[in-house]
Amino acid sequence: MANVTLPWLPPLPVELAVEDILKAAVIIVVALLAGRVIRKLIIRKSKETSLKWIINQDTADILFRMFVLGGAIWALYVLGIMNYSIGPTTVGNIAFAAGFFYFTYLIARKSRDYMIEGSGGEPGPDVVIRAKLFYYVLVTIAFFMALSFAGVSAQLSALLAAAGITGIILGFSAQTVVSNFISGVFMYFDKPLQIGDAVKVGDAGGIVEDIRIFSTRIRSWDGTLIRIPNEKLFNSNIVNLMRHPVRRVDIQVGIAYSTDADRAVEIIKEVLDAIPLVLAEPEPAVYISELSDSAVVIAIRAWAPSEKWFDVRTRIVLDVKKALDREGIEIPFPQRVNWFANDLRVRIEEPPEKPEGSGEGT
């Protein structure tokens, strides 16, 4: 009997029993039909159940692929091909390991997407990081289990040891990357900010757009993108402008010394009472805080919803200015008083008399 040899396989027989070929064909057809039936049933059921996060089109496709791949592997076993050796393992072990890793990867990816999408609304950074950690952990476990199923884990021990040494060397040269990753994990538990929060980090300020494992992205107030490494972010003073539902507005107004200060305070309180978004509790505070060089400084402290803080502040400034102008209360410019040690003597000279007949003024 003629044999065909391949460089990576032992000789394979050209002729196979007709019974085995027919049996393999039947297995593939049955697996294909069963996969399609299961797929249709799951798609139909997904329209009637509330468990759409697991019974849906994606689940149906994954199960269909599992039936087809399982039938193909079974058919190859019937034909005897899976029993051939490749070094220390067999074709069947490698095929099973590859199929196991492939379907675990699909399940991990879909689970990650379901965890993010099923959170409702805009997913927070804790949901995103939890989903990504679950994905990477499951894929890593599946990879090493696949190596074990393939029967090559022992042969890879030396390679993994060398890779470990190389990893240590690379770790010293990539301390920043590792530090950013660890800082991202710590921030996941600390939760100083969330996507959509208005924050200030050092000189940077804006809206948090994305929180990733190694960096955080902020859209600044002028629309530019700021990428901040997680290590720097974790070690910085983070001012979260929207963590609490209310926020205080602080404004200072200067009035002239000749003005009735009590009347000015009363007018400002009336202005605050007329603005709907100024909260009654905590109660606004208006008081004289300082006697500066050129003005009596009145401090205004009012509380407003955090998301409306800027609108309330601009409204208070405008309405206070209008009210003080309407009441004739002066907001003075900076003034200086010059003192001289000796009295100043000023000489005023009369203009010379004009001669008669000069013709001027005629």
Coordinates of C-alpha atoms in Angstrom, one line a residue:
M1 CA 0.0 0.0 0.0
A2 CA 1.4 3.4 -1.0
N3 CA 2.1 5.9 1.7
V4 CA 2.3 9.7 1.8
T5 CA 4.9 11.3 4.1
L6 CA 4.9 14.8 5.5
P7 CA 7.8 16.4 7.3
W8 CA 5.8 16.9 10.5
L9 CA 3.7 13.7 10.4
P10 CA 4.4 10.0 10.3
P11 CA 3.3 8.2 7.1
L12 CA -0.4 8.3 6.5
P13 CA -2.3 5.6 4.7
V14 CA -3.9 6.8 1.4
E15 CA -6.7 4.3 1.5
L16 CA -9.4 4.5 4.2
A17 CA -12.2 2.1 4.9
V18 CA -15.4 3.1 3.1
E19 CA -17.3 2.5 6.3
D20 CA -15.2 4.9 8.3
I21 CA -15.6 7.6 5.6
L22 CA -19.4 7.2 5.6
K23 CA -19.5 7.3 9.4
A24 CA -17.4 10.5 9.4
A25 CA -19.7 12.1 6.8
V26 CA -22.8 11.2 8.8
I27 CA -21.2 12.7 12.0
I28 CA -20.5 16.0 10.3
V29 CA -24.0 16.2 8.7
V30 CA -25.7 15.4 12.0
A31 CA -23.5 17.9 13.9
L32 CA -24.3 20.5 11.3
L33 CA -28.1 19.9 11.4
A34 CA -28.1 19.7 15.2
G35 CA -26.2 23.0 15.4
R36 CA -28.7 24.7 13.1
V37 CA -31.7 23.4 15.0
I38 CA -30.2 24.6 18.3
R39 CA -29.3 27.9 16.8
K40 CA -32.9 28.5 15.6
L41 CA -34.4 27.4 18.9
I42 CA -32.2 29.9 20.9
I43 CA -33.0 32.7 18.5
R44 CA -36.7 32.0 18.8
K45 CA -36.4 31.8 22.6
S46 CA -34.5 35.1 22.8
K47 CA -37.6 36.9 21.5
E48 CA -39.7 35.5 24.4
T49 CA -37.4 35.6 27.4
S50 CA -36.2 38.4 29.6
L51 CA -32.7 36.8 29.9
K52 CA -31.5 38.4 26.7
W53 CA -28.0 38.8 28.3
I54 CA -27.4 35.1 27.8
I55 CA -30.1 33.8 25.4
N56 CA -29.4 35.8 22.3
Q57 CA -28.0 35.8 18.8
D58 CA -24.4 35.6 20.0
T59 CA -25.0 32.6 22.2
A60 CA -26.8 30.8 19.3
D61 CA -23.8 31.5 17.0
I62 CA -21.3 30.2 19.6
L63 CA -23.2 27.0 20.2
F64 CA -23.6 26.4 16.4
R65 CA -19.8 26.7 16.0
M66 CA -19.3 24.3 18.9
F67 CA -21.5 21.7 17.3
V68 CA -19.7 22.1 13.9
L69 CA -16.2 22.0 15.3
G70 CA -17.1 19.1 17.7
G71 CA -18.5 17.1 14.8
A72 CA -15.4 17.7 12.7
I73 CA -13.1 16.6 15.5
W74 CA -15.2 13.5 16.1
A75 CA -15.2 12.7 12.4
L76 CA -11.4 13.0 12.3
Y77 CA -11.2 10.6 15.3
V78 CA -13.3 8.1 13.4
L79 CA -11.0 8.4 10.4
G80 CA -8.0 7.8 12.7
I81 CA -6.2 11.0 11.8
M82 CA -6.4 12.4 15.4
N83 CA -4.3 9.5 16.7
Y84 CA -1.2 10.5 14.8
S85 CA 1.6 11.8 16.9
I86 CA 3.3 15.2 16.6
G87 CA 6.4 15.0 18.8
P88 CA 5.2 14.4 22.4
T89 CA 1.5 14.9 21.7
T90 CA -1.1 13.9 19.1
V91 CA -3.2 15.7 16.5
G92 CA -6.3 15.1 18.6
N93 CA -4.9 16.7 21.7
I94 CA -3.8 19.8 19.7
A95 CA -7.2 20.1 18.0
F96 CA -9.1 19.8 21.4
A97 CA -6.8 22.4 23.0
A98 CA -7.3 24.8 20.1
G99 CA -11.0 24.4 20.2
F100 CA -11.2 24.8 24.0
F101 CA -9.1 28.0 23.9
Y102 CA -11.1 29.4 21.0
F103 CA -14.5 28.9 22.6
T104 CA -13.3 30.1 26.0
Y105 CA -12.0 33.2 24.3
L106 CA -15.4 33.8 22.6
I107 CA -17.2 33.3 25.9
A108 CA -14.8 35.7 27.8
R109 CA -15.2 38.4 25.1
K110 CA -19.0 38.2 25.1
S111 CA -19.1 38.1 28.9
R112 CA -17.0 41.3 29.0
D113 CA -19.3 43.0 26.6
Y114 CA -22.4 41.9 28.5
M115 CA -21.0 43.1 31.8
I116 CA -20.4 46.6 30.3
E117 CA -23.6 46.9 28.3
G118 CA -25.8 45.4 31.1
S119 CA -24.7 48.0 33.6
G120 CA -27.4 50.4 32.2
G121 CA -26.6 53.9 30.9
E122 CA -23.1 55.1 30.8
P123 CA -20.8 52.4 32.4
G124 CA -18.7 53.6 35.2
P125 CA -15.0 52.9 35.4
D126 CA -15.5 50.2 38.1
V127 CA -17.7 48.3 35.7
V128 CA -15.3 48.6 32.8
I129 CA -12.2 47.7 34.8
R130 CA -14.0 44.7 36.4
A131 CA -15.1 43.5 32.9
K132 CA -11.6 43.8 31.5
L133 CA -10.0 42.0 34.4
F134 CA -12.5 39.2 34.1
Y135 CA -11.7 38.9 30.4
Y136 CA -7.9 38.8 30.8
V137 CA -8.0 36.4 33.7
L138 CA -10.3 34.0 31.9
V139 CA -8.3 34.1 28.7
T140 CA -5.0 33.6 30.6
I141 CA -6.4 30.5 32.5
A142 CA -7.8 29.1 29.3
F143 CA -4.4 29.5 27.6
F144 CA -2.5 27.5 30.2
M145 CA -5.3 24.9 30.4
A146 CA -5.1 24.5 26.6
L147 CA -1.3 24.0 26.9
S148 CA -2.0 21.2 29.4
F149 CA -4.7 19.6 27.1
A150 CA -2.3 19.8 24.2
G151 CA 0.3 17.8 26.2
V152 CA 3.1 20.3 25.7
S153 CA 3.2 22.0 29.1
A154 CA 6.1 20.0 30.3
Q155 CA 8.2 20.8 27.2
L156 CA 7.4 24.5 27.6
S157 CA 8.6 24.6 31.2
A158 CA 12.1 25.5 30.2
L159 CA 10.8 28.1 27.8
L160 CA 8.5 29.6 30.5
A161 CA 11.4 29.8 32.9
A162 CA 13.5 31.7 30.3
A163 CA 10.5 33.9 29.7
G164 CA 10.2 34.6 33.4
I165 CA 13.8 35.7 33.6
T166 CA 13.3 37.8 30.5
G167 CA 10.2 39.3 32.1
I168 CA 12.1 40.3 35.2
I169 CA 14.7 42.1 33.0
L170 CA 12.0 43.8 31.0
G171 CA 10.2 44.7 34.2
F172 CA 13.1 46.8 35.4
S173 CA 13.1 48.6 32.0
A174 CA 9.3 49.0 32.0
Q175 CA 8.8 50.2 35.5
T176 CA 6.6 53.1 34.3
V177 CA 4.2 50.8 32.5
V178 CA 3.9 48.5 35.5
S179 CA 3.5 51.5 37.8
N180 CA 0.7 52.8 35.6
F181 CA -1.0 49.5 35.7
I182 CA -0.8 49.1 39.5
S183 CA -2.0 52.7 39.9
G184 CA -5.0 51.9 37.7
V185 CA -5.9 48.9 39.8
F186 CA -5.6 51.0 43.0
M187 CA -7.8 53.7 41.5
Y188 CA -10.4 51.0 40.7
F189 CA -10.8 50.4 44.4
D190 CA -10.4 54.0 45.5
K191 CA -12.8 55.4 42.9
P192 CA -11.7 59.1 43.1
L193 CA -13.5 59.9 39.8
Q194 CA -15.9 58.4 37.2
I195 CA -16.5 58.9 33.5
G196 CA -18.5 62.1 33.0
D197 CA -17.1 63.8 36.2
A198 CA -15.7 67.4 36.0
V199 CA -12.3 67.3 37.6
K200 CA -9.1 69.3 38.2
V201 CA -5.8 67.5 38.3
G202 CA -2.9 69.9 38.8
D203 CA -3.0 72.4 36.0
A204 CA -5.4 70.2 33.9
G205 CA -9.1 70.4 34.2
G206 CA -12.1 69.1 32.2
I207 CA -14.5 66.2 31.8
V208 CA -13.4 62.6 32.3
E209 CA -13.9 60.7 29.0
D210 CA -12.3 57.4 29.6
I211 CA -10.4 55.5 32.3
R212 CA -8.1 52.8 31.0
I213 CA -5.7 50.4 32.7
F214 CA -2.6 52.6 32.0
S215 CA -4.0 56.1 31.5
T216 CA -7.0 58.4 31.9
R217 CA -8.3 60.7 29.3
I218 CA -9.8 64.1 30.1
R219 CA -11.5 66.5 27.7
S220 CA -10.4 69.9 28.8
W221 CA -12.6 72.9 29.0
D222 CA -11.4 74.2 25.6
G223 CA -12.2 70.8 23.9
T224 CA -8.6 69.4 23.8
L225 CA -7.8 65.9 24.9
I226 CA -5.5 65.4 27.9
R227 CA -4.0 62.0 28.6
I228 CA -2.7 61.5 32.1
P229 CA -0.8 58.4 33.1
N230 CA -2.4 56.6 36.0
E231 CA 0.7 56.8 38.1
K232 CA 0.7 60.6 37.9
L233 CA -3.0 60.8 38.4
F234 CA -2.9 58.5 41.5
N235 CA -0.1 60.6 43.1
S236 CA -1.8 64.0 42.3
N237 CA -4.4 66.0 44.2
I238 CA -7.7 65.2 42.4
V239 CA -10.4 67.8 42.7
N240 CA -13.7 66.2 41.8
L241 CA -16.1 69.0 41.0
M242 CA -19.2 66.8 40.7
R243 CA -18.8 64.1 43.3
H244 CA -21.3 65.7 45.7
P245 CA -24.7 66.9 44.5
V246 CA -24.3 70.5 45.7
R247 CA -21.4 72.9 45.5
R248 CA -20.7 76.4 46.9
V249 CA -20.4 79.6 44.9
D250 CA -17.9 82.1 46.3
I251 CA -18.0 85.7 45.0
Q252 CA -16.5 88.9 46.4
V253 CA -17.9 92.4 45.6
G254 CA -16.3 95.7 46.6
I255 CA -18.4 98.8 47.4
A256 CA -17.3 102.4 48.1
Y257 CA -16.6 103.4 51.7
S258 CA -19.2 106.1 51.4
T259 CA -21.9 103.5 50.7
D260 CA -24.3 102.1 53.2
A261 CA -22.9 98.6 53.7
D262 CA -26.0 97.3 55.4
R263 CA -28.1 98.3 52.5
A264 CA -25.7 96.7 50.0
V265 CA -25.9 93.4 52.0
E266 CA -29.7 93.5 52.0
I267 CA -29.8 94.1 48.2
I268 CA -27.5 91.2 47.5
K269 CA -29.6 88.9 49.7
E270 CA -32.7 89.9 47.8
V271 CA -30.9 89.1 44.5
L272 CA -30.0 85.6 45.8
D273 CA -33.6 85.0 47.0
A274 CA -34.8 85.8 43.4
I275 CA -32.6 83.2 41.7
P276 CA -34.3 79.8 41.7
L277 CA -31.2 77.6 41.5
V278 CA -29.7 79.1 44.7
L279 CA -30.5 76.6 47.4
A280 CA -32.3 77.7 50.5
E281 CA -30.6 75.0 52.5
P282 CA -27.7 75.5 53.2
E283 CA -28.7 79.1 53.6
P284 CA -26.8 81.7 51.6
A285 CA -24.4 83.9 53.5
V286 CA -23.6 87.6 52.7
Y287 CA -21.3 89.5 55.0
I288 CA -18.5 92.1 55.1
S289 CA -15.3 90.1 54.9
E290 CA -12.6 92.8 54.5
L291 CA -11.8 96.5 54.5
S292 CA -9.4 96.8 51.6
D293 CA -7.4 99.8 50.4
S294 CA -10.1 101.1 48.1
A295 CA -13.3 99.2 48.9
V296 CA -15.4 97.5 51.5
V297 CA -15.4 93.8 50.4
I298 CA -18.6 91.9 50.7
A299 CA -18.4 88.1 50.5
I300 CA -21.2 86.1 48.9
R301 CA -21.5 82.3 49.6
A302 CA -24.4 80.5 48.0
W303 CA -25.0 76.8 47.4
A304 CA -26.2 75.4 44.0
P305 CA -26.5 72.0 42.2
S306 CA -23.1 70.9 41.1
E307 CA -24.1 70.5 37.4
K308 CA -25.5 74.0 37.4
W309 CA -22.6 75.7 39.4
F310 CA -21.2 77.7 36.5
D311 CA -24.7 79.0 35.4
V312 CA -25.6 80.0 38.9
R313 CA -22.3 81.8 39.4
T314 CA -22.6 83.9 36.2
R315 CA -26.2 84.7 37.1
I316 CA -25.3 85.9 40.6
V317 CA -22.5 88.2 39.3
L318 CA -24.7 89.7 36.6
D319 CA -27.8 90.2 38.8
V320 CA -25.7 91.7 41.7
K321 CA -24.1 94.2 39.3
K322 CA -27.4 95.3 37.9
A323 CA -29.0 95.6 41.4
L324 CA -26.2 97.7 42.8
D325 CA -26.2 100.0 39.8
R326 CA -30.0 100.4 40.1
E327 CA -29.7 101.4 43.7
G328 CA -26.8 103.8 43.0
I329 CA -24.2 101.8 45.0
E330 CA -20.8 102.4 43.6
I331 CA -18.3 99.6 42.9
P332 CA -15.1 101.7 43.1
F333 CA -12.0 101.5 41.0
P334 CA -8.7 101.1 42.9
Q335 CA -7.7 104.4 44.7
R336 CA -4.5 105.7 46.1
V337 CA -3.9 108.6 48.6
N338 CA -0.5 110.3 48.2
W339 CA 1.0 111.9 51.3
F340 CA 3.8 114.5 51.2
A341 CA 6.0 115.3 54.2
N342 CA 6.0 119.1 53.4
D343 CA 3.1 121.3 52.3
L344 CA 2.9 121.8 48.6
R345 CA 2.9 125.4 47.3
V346 CA 1.0 125.9 44.1
R347 CA 1.4 129.1 42.1
I348 CA -1.4 130.1 39.8
E349 CA -0.5 132.6 37.1
E350 CA -3.1 134.8 35.4
P351 CA -3.0 134.9 31.7
P352 CA -1.5 138.1 30.2
E353 CA -4.0 140.8 29.2
K354 CA -4.5 141.1 25.5
P355 CA -3.6 144.6 23.9
E356 CA -6.5 146.6 22.6
G357 CA -7.1 146.4 18.9
S358 CA -5.5 143.0 18.5
G359 CA -8.5 142.1 16.5
E360 CA -9.2 138.9 18.3
G361 CA -12.8 138.1 19.1
T362 CA -14.1 140.6 16.5

